[in-house]
mmCIF file of C-alpha atoms in Angstrom:
data_model
loop_
_atom_site.group_PDB
_atom_site.id
_atom_site.type_symbol
_atom_site.label_atom_id
_atom_site.label_comp_id
_atom_site.label_asym_id
_atom_site.label_seq_id
_atom_site.Cartn_x
_atom_site.Cartn_y
_atom_site.Cartn_z
ATOM 1 C CA UNK A 227 93.034 167.051 37.091
ATOM 2 C CA UNK A 228 96.142 164.285 37.237
ATOM 3 C CA UNK A 229 98.236 165.256 33.983
ATOM 4 C CA UNK A 230 98.996 161.662 33.003
ATOM 5 C CA UNK A 231 95.543 161.347 32.024
ATOM 6 C CA UNK A 232 95.946 163.468 29.439
ATOM 7 C CA UNK A 233 99.672 162.185 27.326
ATOM 8 C CA UNK A 234 102.027 164.216 30.099
ATOM 9 C CA UNK A 235 104.766 161.632 29.537
ATOM 10 C CA UNK A 236 107.602 164.939 30.954
ATOM 11 C CA UNK A 237 105.150 165.175 34.660
ATOM 12 C CA UNK A 238 105.047 162.031 34.924
ATOM 13 C CA UNK A 239 109.196 161.487 34.841
ATOM 14 C CA UNK A 240 110.094 164.233 36.840
ATOM 15 C CA UNK A 241 106.326 163.199 39.835
ATOM 16 C CA UNK A 242 108.462 159.969 40.114
ATOM 17 C CA UNK A 243 112.243 160.981 40.055
ATOM 18 C CA UNK A 244 112.672 157.997 38.326
ATOM 19 C CA UNK A 245 110.196 155.886 37.246
ATOM 20 C CA UNK A 246 110.881 152.678 37.988
ATOM 21 C CA UNK A 247 109.401 149.641 39.659
ATOM 22 C CA UNK A 248 110.466 146.022 38.744
ATOM 23 C CA UNK A 249 108.905 142.802 37.883
ATOM 24 C CA UNK A 250 110.614 141.491 41.538
ATOM 25 C CA UNK A 251 107.690 144.142 42.767
ATOM 26 C CA UNK A 252 105.717 140.442 44.428
ATOM 27 C CA UNK A 253 108.611 138.216 44.797
ATOM 28 C CA UNK A 254 107.320 136.985 48.264
ATOM 29 C CA UNK A 255 109.033 138.999 51.114
ATOM 30 C CA UNK A 256 110.088 135.024 52.764
ATOM 31 C CA UNK A 257 112.701 134.705 49.434
ATOM 32 C CA UNK A 258 113.889 137.764 50.288
ATOM 33 C CA UNK A 259 117.557 137.591 51.895
ATOM 34 C CA UNK A 260 116.715 136.470 56.226
ATOM 35 C CA UNK A 261 119.598 139.085 57.539
ATOM 36 C CA UNK A 262 117.870 142.129 55.239
ATOM 37 C CA UNK A 263 114.716 140.834 56.757
ATOM 38 C CA UNK A 264 115.148 141.879 60.939
ATOM 39 C CA UNK A 265 111.881 144.279 60.066
ATOM 40 C CA UNK A 266 110.552 145.778 64.047
ATOM 41 C CA UNK A 267 106.812 147.721 63.498
ATOM 42 C CA UNK A 268 106.539 150.270 65.849
ATOM 43 C CA UNK A 269 103.436 151.145 67.945
ATOM 44 C CA UNK A 270 100.684 152.237 65.632
ATOM 45 C CA UNK A 271 100.224 156.248 66.269
ATOM 46 C CA UNK A 272 103.549 156.599 67.869
ATOM 47 C CA UNK A 273 105.504 160.414 67.777
ATOM 48 C CA UNK A 274 109.000 161.357 67.720
ATOM 49 C CA UNK A 275 109.501 164.768 70.165
ATOM 50 C CA UNK A 276 111.050 167.705 67.716
ATOM 51 C CA UNK A 277 112.641 170.244 69.971
ATOM 52 C CA UNK A 278 111.809 174.355 68.793
ATOM 53 C CA UNK A 279 115.265 176.010 68.104
ATOM 54 C CA UNK A 280 117.497 177.145 65.134
ATOM 55 C CA UNK A 281 118.355 173.960 62.725
ATOM 56 C CA UNK A 282 120.124 174.833 59.851
ATOM 57 C CA UNK A 283 118.488 172.699 56.538
ATOM 58 C CA UNK A 284 119.749 172.698 52.947
ATOM 59 C CA UNK A 285 123.229 171.388 51.710
ATOM 60 C CA UNK A 286 124.726 172.570 48.431
ATOM 61 C CA UNK A 287 122.330 172.064 46.020
ATOM 62 C CA UNK A 288 122.549 168.636 43.639
ATOM 63 C CA UNK A 289 119.123 169.615 41.294
ATOM 64 C CA UNK A 290 117.431 173.319 40.388
ATOM 65 C CA UNK A 291 115.544 173.186 42.635
ATOM 66 C CA UNK A 292 116.926 172.841 45.529
ATOM 67 C CA UNK A 293 118.119 175.596 48.070
ATOM 68 C CA UNK A 294 121.194 175.653 49.928
ATOM 69 C CA UNK A 295 122.435 175.254 53.671
ATOM 70 C CA UNK A 296 120.011 178.252 55.765
ATOM 71 C CA UNK A 297 118.859 178.811 59.253
ATOM 72 C CA UNK A 298 114.964 178.251 59.387
ATOM 73 C CA UNK A 299 113.503 178.441 62.862
ATOM 74 C CA UNK A 300 110.192 175.630 64.259
ATOM 75 C CA UNK A 301 108.550 175.478 66.640
ATOM 76 C CA UNK A 302 108.175 172.302 69.156
ATOM 77 C CA UNK A 303 106.203 169.070 67.060
ATOM 78 C CA UNK A 304 105.393 165.540 67.393
ATOM 79 C CA UNK A 305 106.170 163.442 64.480
ATOM 80 C CA UNK A 306 105.074 160.191 63.387
ATOM 81 C CA UNK A 307 107.765 157.029 63.502
ATOM 82 C CA UNK A 308 106.847 156.254 60.499
ATOM 83 C CA UNK A 309 105.776 156.273 57.706
ATOM 84 C CA UNK A 310 101.775 155.518 57.776
ATOM 85 C CA UNK A 311 101.056 152.131 57.479
ATOM 86 C CA UNK A 312 97.970 150.875 55.795
ATOM 87 C CA UNK A 313 96.328 148.732 59.072
ATOM 88 C CA UNK A 314 96.521 152.778 59.924
ATOM 89 C CA UNK A 315 94.934 154.160 56.778
ATOM 90 C CA UNK A 316 92.086 151.248 56.666
ATOM 91 C CA UNK A 317 91.211 152.178 60.330
ATOM 92 C CA UNK A 318 90.739 155.645 58.983
ATOM 93 C CA UNK A 319 88.805 154.521 56.312
ATOM 94 C CA UNK A 320 86.661 152.268 58.466
ATOM 95 C CA UNK A 321 85.760 154.412 61.390
ATOM 96 C CA UNK A 322 84.858 157.782 58.685
ATOM 97 C CA UNK A 323 84.295 155.906 54.652
ATOM 98 C CA UNK A 324 86.149 158.373 52.763
ATOM 99 C CA UNK A 325 87.281 157.553 49.835
ATOM 100 C CA UNK A 326 90.520 158.740 47.979
ATOM 101 C CA UNK A 327 91.085 161.089 45.166
ATOM 102 C CA UNK A 328 92.219 157.681 43.037
ATOM 103 C CA UNK A 329 89.248 155.459 44.104
ATOM 104 C CA UNK A 330 86.255 158.339 42.572
ATOM 105 C CA UNK A 331 85.936 159.300 38.892
ATOM 106 C CA UNK A 332 86.729 162.885 37.333
ATOM 107 C CA UNK A 333 83.697 164.906 37.019
ATOM 108 C CA UNK A 334 82.699 165.002 33.665
ATOM 109 C CA UNK A 335 81.829 169.001 33.929
ATOM 110 C CA UNK A 336 84.659 170.759 34.956
ATOM 111 C CA UNK A 337 86.033 168.647 31.958
ATOM 112 C CA UNK A 338 84.815 168.826 29.146
ATOM 113 C CA UNK A 339 87.346 168.856 27.550
ATOM 114 C CA UNK A 340 88.044 165.467 27.623
ATOM 115 C CA UNK A 341 86.516 162.099 26.908
ATOM 116 C CA UNK A 342 83.730 160.941 29.256
ATOM 117 C CA UNK A 343 84.914 157.441 29.156
ATOM 118 C CA UNK A 344 88.477 158.346 29.758
ATOM 119 C CA UNK A 345 87.855 160.178 33.043
ATOM 120 C CA UNK A 346 87.771 156.467 35.009
ATOM 121 C CA UNK A 347 89.345 156.143 38.745
ATOM 122 C CA UNK A 348 92.709 154.998 38.876
ATOM 123 C CA UNK A 349 96.142 155.994 39.628
ATOM 124 C CA UNK A 350 99.935 155.942 37.803
ATOM 125 C CA UNK A 351 101.929 152.200 38.351
ATOM 126 C CA UNK A 352 104.692 151.695 36.598
ATOM 127 C CA UNK A 353 105.044 147.940 34.761
ATOM 128 C CA UNK A 354 105.239 146.981 31.545
ATOM 129 C CA UNK A 355 103.203 148.755 29.166
ATOM 130 C CA UNK A 356 103.417 147.135 25.553
ATOM 131 C CA UNK A 357 105.890 148.445 23.469
ATOM 132 C CA UNK A 358 108.048 150.105 25.154
ATOM 133 C CA UNK A 359 108.775 147.401 28.136
ATOM 134 C CA UNK A 360 108.590 148.662 31.940
ATOM 135 C CA UNK A 361 106.977 152.313 32.246
ATOM 136 C CA UNK A 362 104.739 154.136 33.527
ATOM 137 C CA UNK A 363 100.844 153.037 33.252
ATOM 138 C CA UNK A 364 97.426 154.858 34.536
ATOM 139 C CA UNK A 365 95.939 151.657 35.679
ATOM 140 C CA UNK A 366 91.671 152.197 35.859
ATOM 141 C CA UNK A 367 90.685 150.633 39.727
ATOM 142 C CA UNK A 368 94.203 151.325 41.086
ATOM 143 C CA UNK A 369 93.714 152.487 44.661
ATOM 144 C CA UNK A 370 95.584 152.455 47.985
ATOM 145 C CA UNK A 371 93.656 148.304 48.248
ATOM 146 C CA UNK A 372 93.940 147.693 44.809
ATOM 147 C CA UNK A 373 97.231 148.938 44.590
ATOM 148 C CA UNK A 374 98.585 146.984 41.075
ATOM 149 C CA UNK A 375 95.348 147.200 40.168
ATOM 150 C CA UNK A 376 92.035 144.513 40.234
ATOM 151 C CA UNK A 377 92.520 141.734 41.425
ATOM 152 C CA UNK A 378 95.541 142.489 43.452
ATOM 153 C CA UNK A 379 95.651 143.599 47.811
ATOM 154 C CA UNK A 380 97.587 144.875 50.773
ATOM 155 C CA UNK A 381 96.645 140.935 52.083
ATOM 156 C CA UNK A 382 99.328 140.737 54.562
ATOM 157 C CA UNK A 383 101.220 144.021 54.252
ATOM 158 C CA UNK A 384 99.329 145.992 57.349
ATOM 159 C CA UNK A 385 102.794 147.148 58.110
ATOM 160 C CA UNK A 386 103.326 148.958 54.514
ATOM 161 C CA UNK A 387 103.403 152.112 54.678
ATOM 162 C CA UNK A 388 99.840 153.414 52.574
ATOM 163 C CA UNK A 389 100.981 154.779 48.171
ATOM 164 C CA UNK A 390 98.509 156.196 46.028
ATOM 165 C CA UNK A 391 97.518 158.691 48.137
ATOM 166 C CA UNK A 392 96.698 162.170 47.040
ATOM 167 C CA UNK A 393 97.717 165.829 49.637
ATOM 168 C CA UNK A 394 93.984 165.197 50.704
ATOM 169 C CA UNK A 395 93.523 162.279 51.087
ATOM 170 C CA UNK A 396 96.903 162.488 53.531
ATOM 171 C CA UNK A 397 95.815 166.055 55.012
ATOM 172 C CA UNK A 398 92.080 164.432 55.349
ATOM 173 C CA UNK A 399 93.530 161.299 57.105
ATOM 174 C CA UNK A 400 95.849 163.351 59.256
ATOM 175 C CA UNK A 401 93.035 165.521 60.127
ATOM 176 C CA UNK A 402 90.838 162.548 62.105
ATOM 177 C CA UNK A 403 94.549 161.819 63.734
ATOM 178 C CA UNK A 404 95.099 164.730 65.187
ATOM 179 C CA UNK A 405 97.045 165.654 63.423
ATOM 180 C CA UNK A 406 98.406 167.826 60.193
ATOM 181 C CA UNK A 407 101.144 167.459 57.761
ATOM 182 C CA UNK A 408 104.455 168.636 57.884
ATOM 183 C CA UNK A 409 106.259 171.629 56.124
ATOM 184 C CA UNK A 410 109.018 170.767 54.550
ATOM 185 C CA UNK A 411 111.412 172.804 56.715
ATOM 186 C CA UNK A 412 110.352 170.386 59.457
ATOM 187 C CA UNK A 413 110.016 167.264 57.831
ATOM 188 C CA UNK A 414 114.140 168.277 56.614
ATOM 189 C CA UNK A 415 115.211 169.102 60.366
ATOM 190 C CA UNK A 416 113.073 165.650 61.130
ATOM 191 C CA UNK A 417 114.956 163.461 58.540
ATOM 192 C CA UNK A 418 118.646 164.563 59.340
ATOM 193 C CA UNK A 419 118.340 164.521 62.523
ATOM 194 C CA UNK A 420 120.829 166.971 64.006
ATOM 195 C CA UNK A 421 123.118 166.026 60.993
ATOM 196 C CA UNK A 422 123.895 169.818 59.291
ATOM 197 C CA UNK A 423 124.600 170.119 55.789
ATOM 198 C CA UNK A 424 124.840 165.785 55.684
ATOM 199 C CA UNK A 425 124.309 164.701 51.943
ATOM 200 C CA UNK A 426 122.871 161.806 53.527
ATOM 201 C CA UNK A 427 120.152 161.594 56.720
ATOM 202 C CA UNK A 428 122.892 159.506 58.775
ATOM 203 C CA UNK A 429 126.305 161.855 57.258
ATOM 204 C CA UNK A 430 128.054 161.549 53.878
ATOM 205 C CA UNK A 431 128.995 157.820 52.737
ATOM 206 C CA UNK A 432 126.030 156.481 51.020
ATOM 207 C CA UNK A 433 126.476 152.576 52.883
ATOM 208 C CA UNK A 434 128.214 153.220 56.110
ATOM 209 C CA UNK A 435 130.425 150.724 56.494
ATOM 210 C CA UNK A 436 128.026 148.954 53.731
ATOM 211 C CA UNK A 437 125.119 148.398 55.105
ATOM 212 C CA UNK A 438 122.265 149.792 53.714
ATOM 213 C CA UNK A 439 120.004 151.801 55.469
ATOM 214 C CA UNK A 440 117.460 152.329 53.029
ATOM 215 C CA UNK A 441 115.103 151.564 50.589
ATOM 216 C CA UNK A 442 116.811 152.518 47.199
ATOM 217 C CA UNK A 443 116.725 151.496 43.410
ATOM 218 C CA UNK A 444 119.895 148.492 42.600
ATOM 219 C CA UNK A 445 120.810 146.827 39.590
ATOM 220 C CA UNK A 446 119.591 148.834 35.830
ATOM 221 C CA UNK A 447 117.765 150.553 36.505
ATOM 222 C CA UNK A 448 114.699 150.930 34.736
ATOM 223 C CA UNK A 449 114.902 147.083 33.805
ATOM 224 C CA UNK A 450 115.173 145.287 37.552
ATOM 225 C CA UNK A 451 115.951 146.222 40.970
ATOM 226 C CA UNK A 452 117.757 143.217 41.690
ATOM 227 C CA UNK A 453 116.495 144.073 45.953
ATOM 228 C CA UNK A 454 120.793 143.825 47.312
ATOM 229 C CA UNK A 455 119.278 146.572 50.543
ATOM 230 C CA UNK A 456 116.665 142.960 51.251
ATOM 231 C CA UNK A 457 113.399 144.472 49.131
ATOM 232 C CA UNK A 458 112.848 144.962 44.949
ATOM 233 C CA UNK A 459 109.603 147.306 45.503
ATOM 234 C CA UNK A 460 108.349 148.536 48.420
ATOM 235 C CA UNK A 461 109.229 147.433 52.230
ATOM 236 C CA UNK A 462 107.094 146.896 54.732
ATOM 237 C CA UNK A 463 108.535 150.077 57.292
ATOM 238 C CA UNK A 464 111.440 149.722 60.449
ATOM 239 C CA UNK A 465 113.346 147.755 58.212
ATOM 240 C CA UNK A 466 116.043 150.342 58.300
ATOM 241 C CA UNK A 467 118.621 151.682 61.388
ATOM 242 C CA UNK A 468 116.178 154.424 62.768
ATOM 243 C CA UNK A 469 117.997 158.467 61.988
ATOM 244 C CA UNK A 470 119.492 159.927 65.691
ATOM 245 C CA UNK A 471 115.658 161.142 66.903
ATOM 246 C CA UNK A 472 114.311 157.833 66.352
ATOM 247 C CA UNK A 473 112.383 158.108 63.045
ATOM 248 C CA UNK A 474 112.439 155.025 60.419
ATOM 249 C CA UNK A 475 112.013 156.032 56.793
ATOM 250 C CA UNK A 476 113.069 159.228 56.124
ATOM 251 C CA UNK A 477 114.953 157.518 53.088
ATOM 252 C CA UNK A 478 113.161 156.446 50.208
ATOM 253 C CA UNK A 479 110.736 153.606 50.459
ATOM 254 C CA UNK A 480 107.967 155.998 49.442
ATOM 255 C CA UNK A 481 107.108 159.714 49.136
ATOM 256 C CA UNK A 482 105.847 161.525 52.035
ATOM 257 C CA UNK A 483 103.533 164.289 51.625
ATOM 258 C CA UNK A 484 104.447 167.961 52.861
ATOM 259 C CA UNK A 485 102.214 170.507 53.541
ATOM 260 C CA UNK A 486 104.164 173.063 51.945
ATOM 261 C CA UNK A 487 103.592 174.755 47.895
ATOM 262 C CA UNK A 488 106.909 174.273 45.676
ATOM 263 C CA UNK A 489 107.106 177.013 43.733
ATOM 264 C CA UNK A 490 104.303 179.879 43.074
ATOM 265 C CA UNK A 491 102.325 176.925 40.298
ATOM 266 C CA UNK A 492 99.416 176.256 42.655
ATOM 267 C CA UNK A 493 98.659 173.133 41.125
ATOM 268 C CA UNK A 494 101.593 170.959 42.948
ATOM 269 C CA UNK A 495 102.837 170.572 46.114
ATOM 270 C CA UNK A 496 105.745 169.329 47.841
ATOM 271 C CA UNK A 497 107.125 166.008 48.705
ATOM 272 C CA UNK A 498 110.225 164.742 49.860
ATOM 273 C CA UNK A 499 112.358 161.742 50.552
ATOM 274 C CA UNK A 500 112.859 159.849 47.355
ATOM 275 C CA UNK A 501 111.898 156.783 47.113
ATOM 276 C CA UNK A 502 111.479 152.428 47.068
ATOM 277 C CA UNK A 503 111.830 154.195 42.997
ATOM 278 C CA UNK A 504 115.436 155.800 43.954
ATOM 279 C CA UNK A 505 118.328 154.313 41.922
ATOM 280 C CA UNK A 506 121.807 156.148 42.976
ATOM 281 C CA UNK A 507 123.106 156.476 39.414
ATOM 282 C CA UNK A 508 119.818 158.111 38.414
ATOM 283 C CA UNK A 509 117.945 160.248 40.702
ATOM 284 C CA UNK A 510 119.268 161.038 43.610
ATOM 285 C CA UNK A 511 116.087 163.214 45.118
ATOM 286 C CA UNK A 512 116.347 160.388 48.420
ATOM 287 C CA UNK A 513 118.644 163.060 50.090
ATOM 288 C CA UNK A 514 117.701 164.828 53.655
ATOM 289 C CA UNK A 515 117.784 168.277 51.088
ATOM 290 C CA UNK A 516 116.395 166.903 48.019
ATOM 291 C CA UNK A 517 112.603 168.048 47.569
ATOM 292 C CA UNK A 518 110.502 166.816 44.562
ATOM 293 C CA UNK A 519 107.439 168.344 42.300
ATOM 294 C CA UNK A 520 104.195 167.326 42.875
ATOM 295 C CA UNK A 521 101.034 167.527 41.789
ATOM 296 C CA UNK A 522 98.552 168.344 44.622
ATOM 297 C CA UNK A 523 95.407 165.331 42.959
ATOM 298 C CA UNK A 524 97.966 163.419 41.676
ATOM 299 C CA UNK A 525 98.220 160.168 43.470
ATOM 300 C CA UNK A 526 101.422 156.767 42.333
ATOM 301 C CA UNK A 527 102.420 153.474 43.621
ATOM 302 C CA UNK A 528 105.197 155.736 45.419
ATOM 303 C CA UNK A 529 103.924 158.382 47.477
ATOM 304 C CA UNK A 530 102.393 158.203 51.086
ATOM 305 C CA UNK A 531 103.280 160.720 54.592
ATOM 306 C CA UNK A 532 103.621 160.947 57.897
ATOM 307 C CA UNK A 533 101.425 162.807 60.430
ATOM 308 C CA UNK A 534 103.049 166.376 63.107
ATOM 309 C CA UNK A 535 101.247 167.386 65.874
ATOM 310 C CA UNK A 536 101.134 170.319 67.643
ATOM 311 C CA UNK A 537 99.779 169.170 70.324
ATOM 312 C CA UNK A 538 102.070 171.019 74.119
ATOM 313 C CA UNK A 539 105.351 168.436 74.132
ATOM 314 C CA UNK A 540 106.924 166.397 77.019
ATOM 315 C CA UNK A 541 108.112 168.620 80.494
#
């Protein structure tokens, strides 16, 4: 059961890493700076090969849940060039009839101490909350198809990452697509693309040569995201320069599920990469070394995923 239904504000703070989305979330993409809107969608189901080997992951810890530099051995694997998109997930749903966790009302028998009227389908969305300003709220009816709640839609957003995805949803899609979810180590090896020990996916400067390299938060947090990087809110895939392996959006845009537990707590898995809600002056969990606890059955408007395949690599 998602703890935010039970009123756990502390969990919301931790899960988001930041906890904000601006009133600009639904602004018309045509109004974005032209120089920052050269988004090129990669072919659907396109994957990049990561060769087997020994790799260095981790960096000097910034938060207590992070580990220092370490060596890991990985087998070769294929990883999606980009986050799974709305159109890809829609194909999966059309083929299987799958309903996400956010679209299913919790079983009252499993929660006898909870008022049954509170056990409704929905997900977490950041927006205006009466008396509090901008903050997270549980929105009945919010899901991957209605990301801001009833009345919203993903029409015209085929190339945007699918969101409101819980672990079981991501794993079900991955299995259907002939893959799995990456482990933490695999995810970081792919994100680093050879940049061992670097602060960011692309090096040690957040904005090399003054260029925005990922979709993150700019402006006074949490009141407004100015969209200086080209997007206030979610961005389509492929709007920022890929890493050395050709992978896009490993930093920012949406958090990505891994298959690794976060700790000994059986309730939490691990998400990586940060999201469009991460601000340099508030949360720096868009670094390759950063990791974030996430309830397995939790979904929110900034959580998505990409998959890996164990198929043989190129000759």
